[in-house]
């Protein structure tokens, strides 16, 4: 006890305090030669000399963990949307695609009432036109046929799955737009029908042919 005062207890010894750091009494040249690598090596050697507190096969007891209450996620500000059903042609497993029934009608000449079943979702309007052309007599070219869906024309590149509503009916109805008068008169089918009509009404092949030639010559002269 100095001057009636008690000295404070010495600090506890730690690895840091037990390390032989250079003091001010050390030669300045020795301080200059003390490099970081030397310090690191000596520090690691001091660590190895200390006893291990945990063994290599130490396993922590989960029961010693501090108790925590269950964490509940906050409710989202917006409700989560339900997953959409996979539409036709969306890469589902084979056989899961819907098949369509296509009904094509025409009230004009020539009349048509065509029903195509088991059509794939990727059936295009051009495919339907080819089916209509094969059904009509006279070899009508598919590009001359115009299809209407819900009274609106559709382009050849459209496919059935683009027109069908998701989860809607699988029967699609189309109508055929009638050809114009000039296109009808230019078709050989019209003149064959006219010649057959004249022959049926006149009942004389020679006279029917004469009247037919008169009609056809007058039409060509007008054009």
XYZ file of N, CA and C in Angstrom:
669
model
N 0.859 -1.181 0.000
C 0.000 0.000 0.000
C 0.894 1.229 0.000
N 0.676 2.094 -1.003
C 1.462 3.315 -1.130
C 0.597 4.495 -0.773
N 1.121 5.314 0.211
C 0.393 6.521 0.619
C -1.019 6.175 1.079
N -1.175 5.017 1.639
C -2.483 4.651 2.163
C -3.477 4.206 1.105
N -3.015 4.025 -0.145
C -3.908 3.603 -1.223
C -3.603 2.156 -1.606
N -4.673 1.420 -1.888
C -4.529 0.020 -2.285
C -4.313 -0.042 -3.794
N -3.370 -0.877 -4.184
C -3.121 -1.057 -5.608
C -4.246 -1.861 -6.257
N -4.613 -1.498 -7.485
C -5.656 -2.281 -8.176
C -5.136 -3.665 -8.526
N -6.021 -4.641 -8.577
C -5.571 -6.004 -8.926
C -5.054 -6.047 -10.350
N -4.099 -6.914 -10.611
C -3.557 -7.003 -11.976
C -4.621 -7.548 -12.934
N -4.569 -7.141 -14.196
C -5.550 -7.650 -15.173
C -5.360 -9.140 -15.408
N -6.441 -9.831 -15.787
C -6.307 -11.277 -16.054
C -5.402 -11.528 -17.243
N -4.688 -12.608 -17.144
C -3.744 -12.940 -18.205
C -4.489 -13.527 -19.407
N -4.232 -12.990 -20.546
C -4.812 -13.480 -21.801
C -3.692 -13.799 -22.765
N -4.089 -14.324 -23.917
C -3.086 -14.623 -24.929
C -2.401 -13.355 -25.400
N -3.182 -12.302 -25.449
C -2.608 -11.037 -25.917
C -1.605 -10.483 -24.907
N -2.013 -10.558 -23.612
C -1.115 -9.999 -22.588
C 0.101 -10.871 -22.342
N -0.041 -12.177 -22.629
C 1.093 -13.073 -22.395
C 2.102 -13.063 -23.526
N 1.751 -12.401 -24.639
C 2.683 -12.392 -25.769
C 3.825 -11.434 -25.472
N 5.049 -11.868 -25.765
C 6.210 -11.002 -25.463
C 6.390 -9.893 -26.488
N 5.523 -8.887 -26.407
C 5.681 -7.759 -27.320
C 6.957 -6.997 -26.989
N 7.578 -6.405 -27.991
C 8.762 -5.575 -27.715
C 8.386 -4.365 -26.876
N 9.219 -4.002 -25.973
C 8.985 -2.846 -25.111
C 9.838 -1.676 -25.579
N 9.643 -0.565 -24.912
C 10.407 0.616 -25.291
C 11.893 0.449 -25.015
N 12.175 -0.506 -24.081
C 13.591 -0.728 -23.775
C 14.294 -1.548 -24.840
N 13.493 -2.122 -25.739
C 14.092 -2.930 -26.796
C 14.866 -2.022 -27.736
N 15.910 -2.594 -28.267
C 16.728 -1.846 -29.207
C 15.877 -1.414 -30.395
N 15.912 -0.145 -30.792
C 15.109 0.304 -31.949
C 15.388 -0.479 -33.216
N 16.630 -0.960 -33.362
C 16.933 -1.751 -34.556
C 16.165 -3.058 -34.554
N 16.021 -3.661 -33.341
C 15.249 -4.893 -33.252
C 13.771 -4.635 -33.551
N 13.278 -3.471 -33.123
C 11.894 -3.128 -33.449
C 11.690 -3.012 -34.953
N 12.672 -2.488 -35.638
C 12.550 -2.303 -37.079
C 12.557 -3.627 -37.820
N 13.276 -4.619 -37.268
C 13.354 -5.913 -37.941
C 12.161 -6.815 -37.631
N 11.329 -6.411 -36.678
C 10.135 -7.203 -36.353
C 9.116 -7.016 -37.484
N 8.945 -8.010 -38.291
C 8.024 -7.921 -39.431
C 6.693 -8.564 -39.082
N 5.743 -8.324 -39.938
C 4.417 -8.906 -39.723
C 4.457 -10.425 -39.805
N 5.269 -10.955 -40.703
C 5.355 -12.408 -40.844
C 5.905 -13.032 -39.569
N 6.921 -12.404 -39.003
C 7.490 -12.922 -37.763
C 6.469 -12.894 -36.641
N 5.722 -11.799 -36.565
C 4.697 -11.692 -35.530
C 3.628 -12.764 -35.701
N 3.205 -12.982 -36.955
C 2.158 -13.976 -37.194
C 2.630 -15.371 -36.805
N 3.879 -15.713 -37.154
C 4.393 -17.038 -36.819
C 4.475 -17.230 -35.306
N 4.958 -16.222 -34.625
C 5.082 -16.347 -33.177
C 3.707 -16.398 -32.502
N 2.770 -15.645 -33.057
C 1.430 -15.634 -32.472
C 0.743 -16.986 -32.649
N 0.872 -17.598 -33.838
C 0.284 -18.915 -34.075
C 0.952 -19.978 -33.211
N 2.262 -19.855 -33.013
C 2.953 -20.820 -32.148
C 2.463 -20.711 -30.717
N 2.170 -19.480 -30.298
C 1.634 -19.301 -28.947
C 0.238 -19.890 -28.827
N -0.552 -19.790 -29.897
C -1.894 -20.390 -29.879
C -1.817 -21.905 -29.770
N -0.880 -22.505 -30.496
C -0.751 -23.964 -30.457
C -0.342 -24.465 -29.077
N 0.362 -23.646 -28.346
C 0.817 -24.092 -27.027
C -0.270 -24.017 -25.967
N -1.354 -23.353 -26.256
C -2.420 -23.220 -25.267
C -3.333 -24.445 -25.327
N -3.954 -24.838 -24.217
C -4.830 -26.027 -24.220
C -6.109 -25.769 -25.022
N -6.619 -26.831 -25.655
C -7.842 -26.735 -26.442
C -9.051 -26.763 -25.527
N -10.004 -25.878 -25.805
C -11.240 -25.856 -25.028
C -12.309 -26.770 -25.626
N -12.245 -26.993 -26.934
C -13.212 -27.860 -27.613
C -12.450 -28.958 -28.328
N -12.913 -30.199 -28.159
C -12.264 -31.325 -28.824
C -12.667 -31.359 -30.294
N -11.932 -32.144 -31.054
C -12.199 -32.223 -32.489
C -13.547 -32.868 -32.783
N -14.011 -33.754 -31.886
C -15.287 -34.433 -32.099
C -16.402 -33.820 -31.256
N -16.254 -32.536 -30.937
C -17.255 -31.878 -30.094
C -18.572 -31.721 -30.851
N -19.673 -32.013 -30.192
C -21.018 -31.856 -30.750
C -21.829 -31.024 -29.772
N -22.406 -29.964 -30.263
C -23.206 -29.083 -29.416
C -24.573 -29.710 -29.158
N -25.018 -29.632 -27.931
C -26.331 -30.160 -27.563
C -27.409 -29.152 -27.974
N -28.325 -29.543 -28.878
C -29.359 -28.581 -29.306
C -30.227 -28.094 -28.157
N -30.339 -28.896 -27.089
C -31.175 -28.480 -25.968
C -30.584 -27.301 -25.208
N -29.312 -27.058 -25.459
C -28.683 -25.922 -24.783
C -28.875 -24.611 -25.527
N -29.480 -24.685 -26.732
C -29.711 -23.464 -27.486
C -30.759 -22.616 -26.781
N -30.667 -21.311 -26.887
C -31.701 -20.455 -26.276
C -33.039 -20.642 -26.979
N -34.091 -20.635 -26.202
C -35.432 -20.827 -26.760
C -35.832 -19.614 -27.588
N -36.426 -19.897 -28.755
C -36.890 -18.832 -29.636
C -38.329 -19.115 -30.043
N -39.096 -18.067 -30.125
C -40.488 -18.215 -30.566
C -40.538 -18.407 -32.074
N -41.588 -19.074 -32.529
C -41.742 -19.333 -33.961
C -41.935 -18.022 -34.711
N -41.271 -17.936 -35.873
C -41.372 -16.719 -36.686
C -42.451 -16.917 -37.742
N -43.385 -16.001 -37.760
C -44.476 -16.054 -38.733
C -44.239 -15.004 -39.806
N -44.273 -15.440 -41.058
C -44.073 -14.502 -42.161
C -45.220 -13.503 -42.213
N -44.930 -12.252 -42.508
C -46.016 -11.263 -42.612
C -46.902 -11.547 -43.818
N -48.139 -11.169 -43.721
C -49.074 -11.371 -44.826
C -48.716 -10.438 -45.976
N -48.752 -10.938 -47.216
C -48.409 -10.068 -48.359
C -49.440 -8.963 -48.525
N -48.954 -7.840 -49.029
C -49.857 -6.706 -49.241
C -50.876 -6.987 -50.339
N -50.469 -7.812 -51.321
C -51.373 -8.188 -52.406
C -51.609 -9.693 -52.350
N -52.834 -10.129 -52.545
C -53.094 -11.579 -52.521
C -52.386 -12.279 -53.666
N -51.885 -13.445 -53.369
C -51.171 -14.216 -54.385
C -52.161 -14.764 -55.401
N -51.781 -14.667 -56.667
C -52.656 -15.148 -57.733
C -52.541 -16.656 -57.858
N -53.641 -17.276 -58.220
C -53.646 -18.717 -58.404
C -52.892 -19.076 -59.677
N -52.200 -20.203 -59.683
C -51.495 -20.599 -60.909
C -52.479 -20.853 -62.029
N -52.121 -20.333 -63.189
C -53.000 -20.498 -64.342
C -52.929 -21.928 -64.855
N -54.047 -22.375 -65.356
C -54.075 -23.698 -65.969
C -53.257 -23.675 -67.244
N -52.578 -24.724 -67.489
C -51.779 -24.816 -68.704
C -52.702 -24.858 -69.897
N -52.492 -23.913 -70.786
C -53.338 -23.846 -71.974
C -52.935 -24.886 -72.991
N -53.663 -24.890 -74.085
C -53.367 -25.851 -75.125
C -52.041 -25.484 -75.758
N -51.248 -26.498 -76.033
C -49.989 -26.276 -76.701
C -48.943 -25.589 -75.845
N -49.035 -25.625 -74.520
C -48.095 -24.946 -73.649
C -47.028 -25.885 -73.115
N -46.778 -26.952 -73.807
C -45.715 -27.841 -73.380
C -46.126 -28.832 -72.324
N -47.395 -29.153 -72.206
C -47.851 -30.135 -71.245
C -47.474 -31.534 -71.687
N -47.772 -32.532 -70.876
C -47.438 -33.899 -71.260
C -48.205 -34.324 -72.496
N -47.665 -35.255 -73.274
C -48.357 -35.709 -74.480
C -49.739 -36.249 -74.150
N -50.680 -35.892 -75.012
C -52.051 -36.348 -74.828
C -52.886 -35.421 -73.980
N -52.256 -34.369 -73.398
C -53.016 -33.457 -72.551
C -53.642 -32.318 -73.340
N -53.276 -32.154 -74.601
C -53.820 -31.068 -75.400
C -55.271 -31.357 -75.777
N -56.027 -30.274 -75.828
C -57.417 -30.417 -76.235
C -57.490 -30.607 -77.747
N -58.461 -31.357 -78.170
C -58.751 -31.477 -79.596
C -60.026 -30.703 -79.888
N -60.110 -30.171 -81.090
C -61.214 -29.300 -81.467
C -62.040 -29.932 -82.577
N -63.301 -29.547 -82.571
C -64.211 -29.894 -83.659
C -64.529 -28.615 -84.415
N -64.278 -28.624 -85.705
C -64.455 -27.439 -86.542
C -65.655 -27.655 -87.451
N -66.559 -26.694 -87.436
C -67.742 -26.717 -88.303
C -67.638 -25.539 -89.258
N -67.676 -25.818 -90.556
C -67.570 -24.785 -91.586
C -68.833 -24.835 -92.432
N -69.506 -23.698 -92.521
C -70.765 -23.638 -93.263
C -70.719 -22.511 -94.277
N -71.488 -22.696 -95.327
C -71.669 -21.660 -96.341
C -73.077 -21.787 -96.894
N -73.853 -20.701 -96.784
C -75.231 -20.705 -97.280
C -75.311 -20.293 -98.739
N -74.229 -19.802 -99.282
C -74.221 -19.374 -100.677
C -73.801 -20.534 -101.572
N -73.891 -20.280 -102.840
C -73.540 -21.306 -103.822
C -72.018 -21.385 -103.955
N -71.436 -22.546 -103.871
C -72.073 -23.833 -103.566
C -72.292 -23.981 -102.055
N -73.415 -24.575 -101.668
C -73.677 -24.754 -100.236
C -72.656 -25.710 -99.618
N -72.355 -25.472 -98.349
C -71.327 -26.261 -97.675
C -71.695 -26.427 -96.211
N -71.558 -27.630 -95.717
C -71.739 -27.930 -94.293
C -70.711 -29.002 -93.937
N -69.522 -28.545 -93.541
C -68.385 -29.431 -93.320
C -68.074 -29.503 -91.829
N -67.841 -30.710 -91.337
C -67.510 -30.926 -89.930
C -66.200 -31.699 -89.850
N -65.208 -31.092 -89.202
C -63.891 -31.698 -89.043
C -63.667 -31.977 -87.559
N -63.461 -33.230 -87.209
C -63.281 -33.623 -85.812
C -61.810 -33.898 -85.520
N -61.478 -33.906 -84.224
C -60.132 -34.248 -83.731
C -59.056 -33.386 -84.382
N -59.291 -32.092 -84.415
C -58.305 -31.159 -84.949
C -57.367 -30.702 -83.830
N -56.082 -30.667 -84.113
C -55.091 -30.279 -83.114
C -55.137 -28.771 -82.871
N -54.637 -28.313 -81.716
C -54.641 -26.867 -81.441
C -53.823 -26.055 -82.425
N -52.853 -26.680 -83.088
C -51.999 -25.955 -84.027
C -52.503 -26.026 -85.461
N -53.739 -26.456 -85.658
C -54.317 -26.462 -87.003
C -54.523 -25.020 -87.452
N -53.965 -24.675 -88.604
C -54.031 -23.299 -89.084
C -55.249 -23.096 -89.975
N -55.534 -21.822 -90.249
C -56.644 -21.493 -91.145
C -56.356 -21.979 -92.566
N -55.074 -22.016 -92.923
C -54.723 -22.522 -94.247
C -55.053 -24.003 -94.362
N -54.876 -24.754 -93.270
C -55.260 -26.167 -93.273
C -56.769 -26.325 -93.452
N -57.535 -25.453 -92.802
C -58.993 -25.518 -92.952
C -59.410 -25.157 -94.372
N -58.734 -24.185 -94.965
C -59.056 -23.819 -96.348
C -58.774 -24.972 -97.302
N -57.683 -25.697 -97.042
C -57.373 -26.853 -97.890
C -58.452 -27.919 -97.761
N -58.989 -28.101 -96.544
C -60.068 -29.076 -96.358
C -61.335 -28.633 -97.069
N -61.619 -27.331 -97.038
C -62.800 -26.816 -97.747
C -62.630 -26.969 -99.248
N -61.436 -26.671 -99.759
C -61.184 -26.798 -101.194
C -61.319 -28.241 -101.654
N -60.894 -29.188 -100.802
C -61.039 -30.596 -101.169
C -62.498 -31.034 -101.152
N -63.322 -30.383 -100.336
C -64.734 -30.742 -100.253
C -65.532 -30.187 -101.420
N -65.146 -29.003 -101.894
C -65.874 -28.370 -102.992
C -65.456 -28.976 -104.321
N -66.423 -29.138 -105.178
C -66.131 -29.653 -106.518
C -65.627 -28.514 -107.396
N -64.788 -28.872 -108.365
C -64.322 -27.864 -109.305
C -62.908 -27.391 -109.052
N -62.257 -27.899 -108.010
C -60.870 -27.539 -107.769
C -60.654 -26.082 -107.412
N -61.396 -25.576 -106.438
C -61.211 -24.199 -105.987
C -59.891 -24.098 -105.225
N -59.089 -23.094 -105.560
C -57.804 -22.918 -104.886
C -58.029 -22.465 -103.444
N -57.246 -22.982 -102.486
C -57.434 -22.581 -101.081
C -57.281 -21.083 -100.855
N -56.375 -20.438 -101.636
C -56.174 -19.004 -101.426
C -57.370 -18.174 -101.881
N -58.269 -18.768 -102.649
C -59.477 -18.058 -103.075
C -60.585 -18.128 -102.025
N -60.395 -18.955 -101.010
C -61.422 -19.146 -99.978
C -61.136 -18.197 -98.812
N -62.182 -17.571 -98.311
C -62.058 -16.655 -97.178
C -62.926 -17.161 -96.034
N -62.282 -17.404 -94.895
C -62.991 -17.911 -93.720
C -63.314 -16.771 -92.764
N -64.482 -16.858 -92.155
C -64.922 -15.886 -91.157
C -65.126 -16.602 -89.830
N -64.622 -15.981 -88.761
C -64.868 -16.485 -87.410
C -65.511 -15.369 -86.605
N -66.707 -15.641 -86.123
C -67.513 -14.619 -85.437
C -67.703 -13.398 -86.329
N -67.962 -13.695 -87.618
C -68.252 -12.680 -88.644
C -67.060 -11.775 -88.950
N -65.861 -12.224 -88.600
C -64.663 -11.453 -88.892
C -63.674 -12.333 -89.639
N -63.035 -11.790 -90.689
C -62.063 -12.599 -91.430
C -60.837 -12.902 -90.578
N -60.264 -14.062 -90.810
C -59.061 -14.487 -90.090
C -57.967 -14.784 -91.105
N -56.735 -14.478 -90.725
C -55.603 -14.680 -91.624
C -55.193 -16.149 -91.626
N -54.444 -16.527 -92.652
C -54.057 -17.934 -92.806
C -53.140 -18.419 -91.690
N -52.362 -17.513 -91.078
C -51.392 -17.935 -90.063
C -52.024 -18.213 -88.702
N -53.274 -17.836 -88.508
C -53.946 -18.088 -87.233
C -54.141 -19.586 -87.032
N -54.021 -20.023 -85.759
C -54.266 -21.423 -85.417
C -55.433 -21.490 -84.442
N -55.957 -22.688 -84.255
C -57.175 -22.848 -83.453
C -56.973 -22.420 -82.006
N -55.812 -22.706 -81.437
C -55.611 -22.372 -80.023
C -55.578 -20.871 -79.785
N -55.315 -20.095 -80.836
C -55.336 -18.646 -80.694
C -56.752 -18.091 -80.730
N -57.668 -18.824 -81.313
C -59.054 -18.376 -81.392
C -59.890 -18.912 -80.240
N -59.528 -20.082 -79.729
C -60.324 -20.698 -78.666
C -60.067 -19.998 -77.345
N -61.110 -19.852 -76.563
C -60.988 -19.269 -75.232
C -60.519 -20.343 -74.260
N -59.686 -19.926 -73.310
C -59.155 -20.874 -72.327
C -60.291 -21.435 -71.481
N -60.409 -22.747 -71.488
C -61.475 -23.400 -70.744
C -62.828 -23.302 -71.412
N -62.873 -22.763 -72.642
C -64.139 -22.601 -73.350
C -64.510 -23.837 -74.145
N -65.540 -23.719 -74.994
C -65.971 -24.872 -75.792
C -64.903 -25.278 -76.796
N -64.940 -26.545 -77.155
C -63.960 -27.079 -78.102
C -64.521 -27.187 -79.510
N -65.698 -26.659 -79.735
C -66.290 -26.648 -81.073
C -66.250 -25.223 -81.605
N -65.589 -25.040 -82.731
C -65.442 -23.723 -83.346
C -66.187 -23.715 -84.672
N -66.977 -22.683 -84.885
C -67.778 -22.569 -86.102
C -67.219 -21.456 -86.981
N -67.050 -21.789 -88.246
C -66.571 -20.841 -89.248
C -67.594 -20.759 -90.374
N -67.531 -19.667 -91.083
C -68.359 -19.506 -92.279
C -67.459 -19.115 -93.436
N -67.900 -19.463 -94.639
C -67.129 -19.180 -95.846
C -67.711 -17.942 -96.501
N -66.861 -16.976 -96.768
C -67.298 -15.766 -97.447
C -67.507 -16.078 -98.920
N -68.648 -15.698 -99.437
C -68.964 -15.960 -100.836
C -68.066 -15.181 -101.777
N -67.818 -15.742 -102.928
C -66.970 -15.077 -103.908
C -67.739 -13.956 -104.590
N -67.015 -13.001 -105.129
C -67.645 -11.889 -105.833
C -68.184 -12.349 -107.181
N -69.027 -11.510 -107.781
C -69.633 -11.875 -109.063
C -68.618 -12.046 -110.168
N -67.616 -11.181 -110.206
C -66.610 -11.285 -111.264
C -65.793 -12.560 -111.127
N -65.478 -12.946 -109.891
C -64.733 -14.186 -109.683
C -65.569 -15.394 -110.070
N -66.866 -15.332 -109.817
C -67.741 -16.450 -110.177
C -67.817 -16.626 -111.683
N -67.925 -15.516 -112.416
C -68.019 -15.597 -113.875
C -66.714 -16.057 -114.512
N -65.606 -15.893 -113.826
C -64.328 -16.324 -114.379
C -64.025 -17.794 -114.102
N -64.807 -18.419 -113.273
C -64.560 -19.824 -112.951
C -65.196 -20.723 -114.007
N -64.517 -21.783 -114.415
C -65.099 -22.705 -115.409
C -66.313 -23.452 -114.867
N -66.409 -23.573 -113.546
C -67.560 -24.277 -112.976
C -68.865 -23.548 -113.289
N -68.807 -22.203 -113.266
C -70.021 -21.436 -113.560
C -70.510 -21.706 -114.974
N -69.606 -21.723 -115.951
C -70.010 -21.934 -117.341
C -70.470 -23.372 -117.569
N -69.876 -24.318 -116.854
C -70.364 -25.695 -116.968
C -71.777 -25.815 -116.408
N -72.028 -25.133 -115.285
C -73.383 -25.154 -114.722
C -74.380 -24.476 -115.653
N -73.947 -23.377 -116.289
C -74.845 -22.664 -117.214
C -75.166 -23.523 -118.441
N -74.166 -24.197 -118.952
C -74.402 -25.050 -120.122
C -75.334 -26.205 -119.777
N -75.138 -26.794 -118.591
C -76.035 -27.869 -118.171
C -77.454 -27.377 -117.944
N -77.599 -26.155 -117.404
C -78.936 -25.593 -117.189
C -79.648 -25.355 -118.519
N -78.927 -24.787 -119.517
C -79.548 -24.526 -120.823
C -79.947 -25.827 -121.507
N -79.096 -26.828 -121.407
C -79.419 -28.110 -122.032
C -80.635 -28.750 -121.374
N -80.759 -28.577 -120.067
C -81.907 -29.145 -119.359
C -83.200 -28.425 -119.712
N -83.128 -27.125 -119.906
C -84.330 -26.349 -120.192
C -84.729 -26.417 -121.668
N -83.746 -26.349 -122.573
C -84.062 -26.334 -124.013
C -84.276 -27.743 -124.542
N -83.590 -28.710 -123.981
C -83.701 -30.118 -124.391
C -83.273 -30.334 -125.843
N -82.386 -29.475 -126.293
C -81.817 -29.625 -127.636
C -80.346 -29.233 -127.522
N -79.471 -30.203 -127.685
C -78.056 -29.945 -127.454
C -77.504 -28.902 -128.408
N -77.953 -28.942 -129.675
C -77.440 -27.983 -130.654
C -77.865 -26.560 -130.307
N -79.144 -26.382 -129.985
C -79.635 -25.052 -129.640
C -79.054 -24.586 -128.302
N -78.914 -25.515 -127.363
C -78.345 -25.147 -126.069
C -76.895 -24.696 -126.213
N -76.149 -25.379 -127.074
C -74.763 -24.985 -127.302
C -74.689 -23.627 -127.983
N -75.614 -23.368 -128.909
C -75.643 -22.086 -129.610
C -75.921 -20.933 -128.634
N -76.905 -21.132 -127.757
C -77.224 -20.089 -126.772
C -76.063 -19.909 -125.785
N -75.466 -20.997 -125.420
C -74.335 -20.927 -124.483
C -73.185 -20.144 -125.095
N -72.852 -20.426 -126.358
C -71.765 -19.700 -127.021
C -72.082 -18.215 -127.125
N -73.363 -17.898 -127.330
C -73.757 -16.485 -127.415
C -73.513 -15.773 -126.081
N -73.911 -16.421 -125.006
C -73.684 -15.839 -123.679
C -72.189 -15.654 -123.411
N -71.421 -16.693 -123.676
C -69.998 -16.648 -123.349
C -69.255 -15.628 -124.210
N -69.610 -15.554 -125.515
C -68.964 -14.585 -126.401
C -69.284 -13.158 -125.978
N -70.538 -12.920 -125.596
C -70.929 -11.574 -125.159
C -70.200 -11.184 -123.870
N -70.033 -12.121 -122.977
C -69.331 -11.816 -121.720
C -67.857 -11.511 -121.968
N -67.208 -12.307 -122.808
C -65.799 -12.070 -123.102
C -65.603 -10.748 -123.833
N -66.532 -10.398 -124.721
C -66.426 -9.120 -125.433
C -66.591 -7.937 -124.476
N -67.426 -8.115 -123.462
C -67.634 -7.060 -122.479
C -66.409 -6.874 -121.597
N -65.751 -7.970 -121.291
C -64.574 -7.871 -120.429
C -63.387 -7.311 -121.158
